[in-house]
Coordinates of C-alpha atoms in Angstrom, one line a residue:
X1 CA 46.4 -23.4 -28.1
X2 CA 44.8 -25.9 -30.5
X3 CA 43.3 -24.1 -33.6
X4 CA 39.5 -25.6 -32.7
X5 CA 39.9 -24.1 -29.2
X6 CA 40.9 -20.6 -30.8
X7 CA 37.5 -20.7 -32.8
X8 CA 35.6 -21.3 -29.9
X9 CA 37.3 -18.4 -27.8
X10 CA 36.6 -16.0 -30.5
X11 CA 32.9 -17.1 -31.0
X12 CA 32.6 -16.8 -27.2
X13 CA 34.1 -13.3 -27.2
X14 CA 32.2 -11.9 -30.2
X15 CA 28.9 -13.0 -28.5
X16 CA 29.9 -11.5 -24.9
X17 CA 30.9 -8.2 -26.7
X18 CA 27.6 -8.1 -28.7
X19 CA 25.5 -8.9 -25.4
X20 CA 27.1 -5.6 -23.6
X21 CA 26.8 -3.5 -26.7
X22 CA 23.2 -4.4 -27.1
X23 CA 22.6 -4.0 -23.3
X24 CA 23.7 -0.4 -23.4
X25 CA 22.3 0.5 -26.8
X26 CA 18.9 -1.2 -26.4
X27 CA 16.9 -0.6 -23.6
X28 CA 14.4 -3.3 -24.2
X29 CA 17.3 -5.6 -24.7
X30 CA 18.9 -5.0 -21.4
X31 CA 15.8 -5.3 -19.6
X32 CA 14.9 -8.4 -21.0
X33 CA 18.2 -9.9 -20.1
X34 CA 18.8 -8.2 -16.7
X35 CA 19.2 -10.2 -13.7
X36 CA 16.0 -8.7 -12.1
X37 CA 14.1 -10.3 -15.0
X38 CA 15.6 -13.6 -15.0
X39 CA 14.6 -13.8 -11.1
X40 CA 11.3 -13.1 -12.2
X41 CA 11.1 -15.7 -14.6
X42 CA 12.4 -18.0 -12.0
X43 CA 9.4 -16.8 -9.8
X44 CA 6.8 -17.7 -12.0
X45 CA 4.3 -20.1 -10.4
X46 CA 4.7 -18.4 -7.0
X47 CA 4.0 -15.3 -5.3
X48 CA 6.3 -12.5 -6.4
X49 CA 7.5 -11.9 -2.7
X50 CA 9.0 -15.3 -2.8
X51 CA 11.8 -13.9 -4.5
X52 CA 14.1 -12.1 -2.3
X53 CA 14.8 -8.3 -2.7
X54 CA 18.0 -8.1 -4.6
X55 CA 21.3 -7.4 -2.7
X56 CA 22.0 -4.1 -4.7
X57 CA 19.1 -2.4 -3.0
X58 CA 20.5 -2.9 0.5
X59 CA 22.5 -0.1 2.1
X60 CA 25.3 -0.6 4.3
X61 CA 24.6 -0.6 8.0
X62 CA 27.3 2.3 8.6
X63 CA 25.5 4.9 6.1
X64 CA 24.3 7.8 7.9
X65 CA 23.4 10.0 4.7
X66 CA 20.6 9.3 2.4
X67 CA 21.4 6.9 -0.5
X68 CA 21.8 8.5 -3.9
X69 CA 18.9 7.2 -5.7
X70 CA 15.4 7.8 -4.4
X71 CA 11.9 7.6 -5.7
X72 CA 9.7 10.5 -5.9
X73 CA 7.5 9.7 -2.6
X74 CA 6.5 10.7 0.7
X75 CA 5.3 9.4 4.2
X76 CA 1.7 10.5 4.8
X77 CA 0.1 10.7 8.1
X78 CA -3.7 11.7 8.5
X79 CA -3.9 12.9 12.4
X80 CA -5.6 15.3 14.7
X81 CA -4.0 17.1 17.0
X82 CA -5.2 14.8 19.7
X83 CA -3.3 12.0 18.0
X84 CA 0.1 13.5 18.9
X85 CA 1.3 11.2 21.5
X86 CA 0.7 8.3 19.0
X87 CA 2.0 9.8 16.0
X88 CA 5.0 10.4 17.9
X89 CA 5.6 6.6 18.7
X90 CA 4.7 5.8 14.9
X91 CA 7.2 8.2 13.6
X92 CA 9.9 7.6 16.1
X93 CA 9.9 3.9 14.7
X94 CA 9.6 4.8 11.3
X95 CA 12.6 6.9 11.6
X96 CA 14.7 4.4 13.4
X97 CA 13.7 1.4 11.5
X98 CA 13.9 3.2 7.9
X99 CA 13.8 6.8 7.4
X100 CA 16.9 8.1 9.0
X101 CA 18.6 6.1 6.4
X102 CA 16.6 7.5 3.2
X103 CA 14.8 10.7 4.7
X104 CA 11.8 10.9 2.7
X105 CA 9.6 13.8 3.5
X106 CA 6.5 13.7 5.4
X107 CA 3.3 15.0 4.9
X108 CA 0.5 15.6 7.6
X109 CA -2.8 16.0 7.0
X110 CA -5.9 17.2 9.3
X111 CA -9.3 18.8 9.1
X112 CA -8.2 21.3 11.5
X113 CA -5.0 23.4 11.7
X114 CA -2.3 21.8 13.4
X115 CA -0.8 23.2 16.6
X116 CA 2.3 24.7 17.1
X117 CA 3.2 21.9 19.9
X118 CA 2.2 19.2 17.3
X119 CA 4.5 20.9 14.7
X120 CA 7.2 21.3 16.9
X121 CA 7.2 17.8 18.3
X122 CA 7.2 15.9 15.0
X123 CA 9.8 18.1 13.3
X124 CA 12.1 17.5 16.0
X125 CA 12.2 13.7 15.2
X126 CA 13.3 13.9 11.5
X127 CA 16.1 15.6 9.5
X128 CA 13.6 15.0 6.8
X129 CA 11.6 17.8 5.3
X130 CA 7.8 17.8 7.1
X131 CA 4.7 19.6 5.6
X132 CA 1.4 20.2 7.3
X133 CA -1.8 20.2 5.2
X134 CA -5.3 21.4 5.8
X135 CA -8.1 19.3 4.3
X136 CA -10.5 21.1 2.2
X137 CA -13.9 21.2 3.8
X138 CA -15.8 19.6 1.1
X139 CA -13.3 16.6 1.1
X140 CA -14.0 15.8 4.8
X141 CA -17.5 16.6 5.9
X142 CA -20.8 14.6 5.1
X143 CA -21.9 16.0 1.7
X144 CA -25.4 17.7 1.5
X145 CA -26.4 15.0 -0.9
X146 CA -26.7 12.4 1.9
X147 CA -30.3 12.1 3.3
X148 CA -29.4 12.4 7.1
X149 CA -32.4 11.1 8.3
X150 CA -31.6 7.8 6.3
X151 CA -28.3 7.8 7.3
X152 CA -29.0 8.5 11.2
X153 CA -31.4 5.4 11.4
X154 CA -28.3 3.5 9.6
X155 CA -26.0 4.6 12.4
X156 CA -28.5 3.8 15.1
X157 CA -29.2 0.4 13.7
X158 CA -25.3 -0.2 13.6
X159 CA -25.2 0.8 17.3
X160 CA -27.9 -1.8 18.2
X161 CA -25.8 -4.4 16.5
X162 CA -22.5 -3.6 18.1
X163 CA -20.9 -3.0 14.7
X164 CA -17.4 -1.3 15.5
X165 CA -17.4 2.5 14.7
X166 CA -21.2 2.1 13.8
X167 CA -22.6 5.2 15.2
X168 CA -19.3 7.4 14.2
X169 CA -19.8 10.1 11.3
X170 CA -16.1 11.1 12.0
X171 CA -15.0 7.6 11.0
X172 CA -17.1 7.6 7.9
X173 CA -15.6 10.9 6.9
X174 CA -12.1 9.7 7.3
X175 CA -13.2 6.4 5.4
X176 CA -14.7 8.6 2.6
X177 CA -11.6 10.9 2.5
X178 CA -9.2 8.1 2.3
X179 CA -11.0 6.3 -0.4
X180 CA -11.2 9.1 -2.8
X181 CA -9.4 12.5 -1.5
X182 CA -6.3 12.2 0.3
X183 CA -4.3 11.9 -3.1
X184 CA -5.9 14.9 -4.4
X185 CA -4.2 17.3 -1.7
X186 CA -2.1 20.0 -3.3
X187 CA 0.9 18.8 -0.8
X188 CA 0.8 15.5 -2.7
X189 CA 0.8 16.9 -6.2
X190 CA 4.3 16.7 -6.5
X191 CA 4.7 13.0 -5.4
X192 CA 4.3 9.8 -7.4
X193 CA 4.6 7.3 -4.4
X194 CA 3.3 7.3 -0.8
X195 CA 3.5 5.2 2.4
X196 CA 0.8 5.7 4.8
X197 CA 1.5 5.4 8.4
X198 CA -1.1 5.6 11.3
X199 CA -0.8 6.6 15.0
X200 CA 0.3 3.9 17.6
X201 CA 1.3 1.4 15.1
X202 CA 4.7 -0.8 15.3
X203 CA 7.5 -1.4 13.0
X204 CA 9.4 -4.6 14.2
X205 CA 12.3 -4.7 11.9
X206 CA 15.2 -2.8 10.2
X207 CA 14.3 -1.8 6.8
X208 CA 17.8 -1.7 5.0
X209 CA 16.3 -1.0 1.5
X210 CA 14.2 1.4 -0.2
X211 CA 10.6 0.1 -0.7
X212 CA 9.7 3.0 -3.0
X213 CA 12.5 1.8 -5.2
X214 CA 11.1 -1.7 -5.6
X215 CA 7.5 -0.4 -6.4
X216 CA 9.1 1.9 -9.1
X217 CA 11.6 -0.4 -10.6
X218 CA 9.4 -3.5 -10.6
X219 CA 6.2 -1.4 -11.7
X220 CA 4.2 -2.1 -8.3
X221 CA 1.1 -0.1 -7.6
X222 CA 0.1 -1.4 -4.1
X223 CA 1.7 -2.8 -1.2
X224 CA 0.4 -4.2 1.7
X225 CA 1.5 -6.3 4.8
X226 CA -1.8 -7.5 6.4
X227 CA -5.2 -8.5 4.6
X228 CA -8.2 -10.0 5.9
X229 CA -12.1 -10.2 5.7
X230 CA -14.2 -7.2 6.3
X231 CA -17.3 -7.2 8.5
X232 CA -20.0 -7.8 6.3
X233 CA -22.5 -5.5 8.3
X234 CA -20.3 -2.6 7.2
X235 CA -20.9 -3.6 3.6
X236 CA -24.0 -4.9 2.5
X237 CA -24.6 -3.3 -0.8
X238 CA -20.9 -2.6 -1.4
X239 CA -20.6 -5.4 -4.0
X240 CA -23.6 -4.8 -5.8
X241 CA -22.4 -1.3 -6.8
X242 CA -19.1 -2.7 -7.7
X243 CA -20.8 -5.1 -10.2
X244 CA -22.9 -2.2 -11.6
X245 CA -19.7 -0.3 -12.2
X246 CA -18.0 -3.4 -14.0
X247 CA -21.3 -4.1 -16.2
X248 CA -21.2 -0.4 -17.1
X249 CA -17.5 0.1 -17.5
X250 CA -15.8 -3.6 -18.6
X251 CA -13.0 -1.6 -20.7
X252 CA -11.7 -0.2 -17.5
X253 CA -11.0 -3.3 -15.6
X254 CA -7.4 -4.4 -16.4
X255 CA -6.3 -7.7 -17.8
X256 CA -5.0 -10.2 -15.7
X257 CA -6.3 -8.5 -12.8
X258 CA -6.8 -9.6 -9.1
X259 CA -10.4 -10.5 -8.9
X260 CA -9.6 -13.9 -7.9
X261 CA -8.4 -12.5 -4.7
X262 CA -12.0 -10.7 -4.2
X263 CA -14.1 -13.4 -5.3
X264 CA -14.5 -17.2 -5.4
X265 CA -17.0 -17.3 -8.1
X266 CA -15.3 -15.2 -10.7
X267 CA -17.0 -11.9 -9.5
X268 CA -20.7 -13.1 -8.7
X269 CA -20.0 -12.5 -4.9
X270 CA -17.5 -10.8 -2.9
X271 CA -15.7 -13.1 -0.5
X272 CA -15.1 -9.8 1.7
X273 CA -11.3 -10.1 1.5
X274 CA -9.4 -6.9 1.5
X275 CA -5.7 -5.3 2.1
X276 CA -5.6 -3.7 5.7
X277 CA -5.3 0.0 4.4
X278 CA -3.6 1.4 7.7
X279 CA -0.6 0.3 6.0
X280 CA -0.1 1.0 2.3
X281 CA 2.6 1.7 0.0
X282 CA 1.4 3.0 -3.1
X283 CA 1.4 4.6 -6.6
X284 CA -0.5 7.8 -6.2
X285 CA -1.1 7.4 -10.3
X286 CA -3.3 4.1 -9.8
X287 CA -5.9 6.6 -7.7
X288 CA -5.6 9.4 -9.9
X289 CA -6.1 7.3 -13.1
X290 CA -9.5 7.5 -15.0
X291 CA -10.4 4.0 -13.9
X292 CA -10.2 4.6 -10.0
X293 CA -11.8 8.2 -10.3
X294 CA -14.8 6.9 -12.2
X295 CA -15.0 4.2 -9.7
X296 CA -15.0 6.2 -6.5
X297 CA -17.3 8.7 -8.1
X298 CA -19.9 5.9 -9.0
X299 CA -19.4 4.4 -5.2
X300 CA -19.7 7.9 -3.7
X301 CA -22.9 8.7 -5.5
X302 CA -24.3 5.4 -3.9
X303 CA -23.8 7.2 -0.5
X304 CA -22.5 3.6 1.0
X305 CA -19.9 5.5 3.0
X306 CA -22.9 7.0 5.1
X307 CA -25.9 5.0 4.7
X308 CA -23.7 2.1 5.7
X309 CA -20.1 2.2 6.6
X310 CA -17.9 1.5 3.8
X311 CA -14.3 1.3 4.7
X312 CA -11.4 2.7 2.7
X313 CA -9.6 -0.6 3.1
X314 CA -12.5 -2.5 1.1
X315 CA -12.7 0.4 -1.3
X316 CA -8.9 0.6 -2.2
X317 CA -8.4 -3.1 -2.3
X318 CA -11.3 -3.7 -4.8
X319 CA -10.0 -0.7 -6.7
X320 CA -6.1 -2.2 -6.9
X321 CA -7.6 -5.6 -7.8
X322 CA -9.6 -4.4 -10.8
X323 CA -7.3 -1.6 -12.0
X324 CA -4.2 -2.9 -11.8
X325 CA -2.6 -6.5 -12.6
X326 CA -2.0 -9.1 -10.0
X327 CA 1.7 -8.9 -10.1
X328 CA 1.3 -5.3 -9.4
X329 CA 0.2 -5.7 -6.0
X330 CA 3.3 -6.5 -3.5
X331 CA 3.2 -8.5 -0.3
X332 CA 6.0 -6.8 1.9
X333 CA 6.8 -9.9 3.6
X334 CA 9.9 -8.3 5.2
X335 CA 8.3 -5.3 6.9
X336 CA 7.2 -6.3 10.3
X337 CA 4.2 -4.3 11.2
X338 CA 1.5 -4.2 14.0
X339 CA -1.9 -2.2 14.1
X340 CA -3.9 -3.4 16.9
X341 CA -5.0 -6.1 17.1
X342 CA -3.2 -7.9 14.2
X343 CA 0.3 -8.2 13.4
X344 CA 2.5 -9.2 10.5
X345 CA 5.9 -10.7 11.7
X346 CA 8.5 -11.8 9.0
X347 CA 9.2 -15.5 9.0
X348 CA 12.8 -17.2 8.8
X349 CA 15.8 -15.4 6.9
X350 CA 13.6 -12.0 6.7
X351 CA 13.3 -12.0 10.4
X352 CA 16.7 -12.5 11.0
X353 CA 18.0 -10.1 8.2
X354 CA 15.8 -7.2 9.8
X355 CA 16.7 -7.8 13.1
X356 CA 13.0 -8.2 14.1
X357 CA 11.9 -8.0 17.6
X358 CA 8.5 -9.6 17.2
X359 CA 7.9 -13.1 18.1
X360 CA 7.6 -14.9 14.9
X361 CA 5.1 -17.4 16.3
X362 CA 2.8 -14.4 16.5
X363 CA 2.0 -13.8 13.0
X364 CA -1.4 -13.2 11.3
X365 CA -0.5 -14.2 7.9
X366 CA -2.2 -17.7 7.8
X367 CA -4.6 -17.5 10.7
X368 CA -8.1 -18.4 9.9
X369 CA -9.2 -14.6 9.5
X370 CA -6.2 -14.0 7.0
X371 CA -6.7 -13.5 3.3
X372 CA -2.9 -14.1 2.4
X373 CA -3.6 -17.7 1.1
X374 CA -5.8 -16.1 -1.0
X375 CA -3.4 -13.8 -2.6
X376 CA -0.7 -16.6 -2.7
X377 CA -3.2 -18.7 -4.7
X378 CA -3.4 -16.2 -7.6
X379 CA 0.3 -17.2 -8.3
X380 CA -0.1 -20.8 -8.1

């Protein structure tokens, strides 16, 4: 070998050796030069979900035991005993498409005790741990601070104007519970992440990677599959309450937040976009934190859950958009999902890889009532 070439080889060997030594001895250097970080830099200027999930997250098709690395997470299902048949449909699909490979525990919550029949049916569907919890009365029912005469008049007016669930107190109880209390249940104290699943939903695709690990490793805090506009008649004063909170607590709003998803004029008005919260994969610490706790308490004192019909979807969406960075909100484009009447059906390679059984032409992502284009625009 010629002498100059020897020097080149020697220098390369030294550089490579130093790289590996620093990767193992300095965590910051290792993270900065990791493949995932380099990929994230390549994806700058476009939505994060456009960068495919790295192959190392996928498990082999013939794996029958749970993978070795798991997040501290649970699948959460709010249900009544009368929801049993719908729960079985959702849970069976969840097991077949995802959880038989990963065996994450289930937490079922109900304002009444679950029947033995309910418990037996659902535990037969999984090898994972299943827990059943009773919701504290003060977390579920309309609080005494609500003026019932005013609330009743509001419900009657909504019924008159054909507002969906406009006359339902139980629906309002559910919205308030999901907005500010589900994550406080003692059965969830030991968990960091959750996947919310409802009765009678469809999961169209095989999911051969663990979305909880994506949340954990990429510092995501909120994941969705469908986004759309809220019914204006259900939230006439919600944004005014939000603006009051921001004005009083500007230090709690995250830098590089997702306000652009919520508003087209810098926060002056609300465009009604929200993430459809019947599907959520989230970080419980987002809701447990000081910012969201104060935010929910502020909204709860306004009484809008009962005087109007504030849903947990816009409340969660506004909370995530204000108190997280936009990069921490993730679109799970490869999880095929339907909750009547909308569905997300993965497209292209994601549809093929997931062996999805939905028709890719029937996809809500960019329909006129979808807000996904506004989410995409934040990263352009």
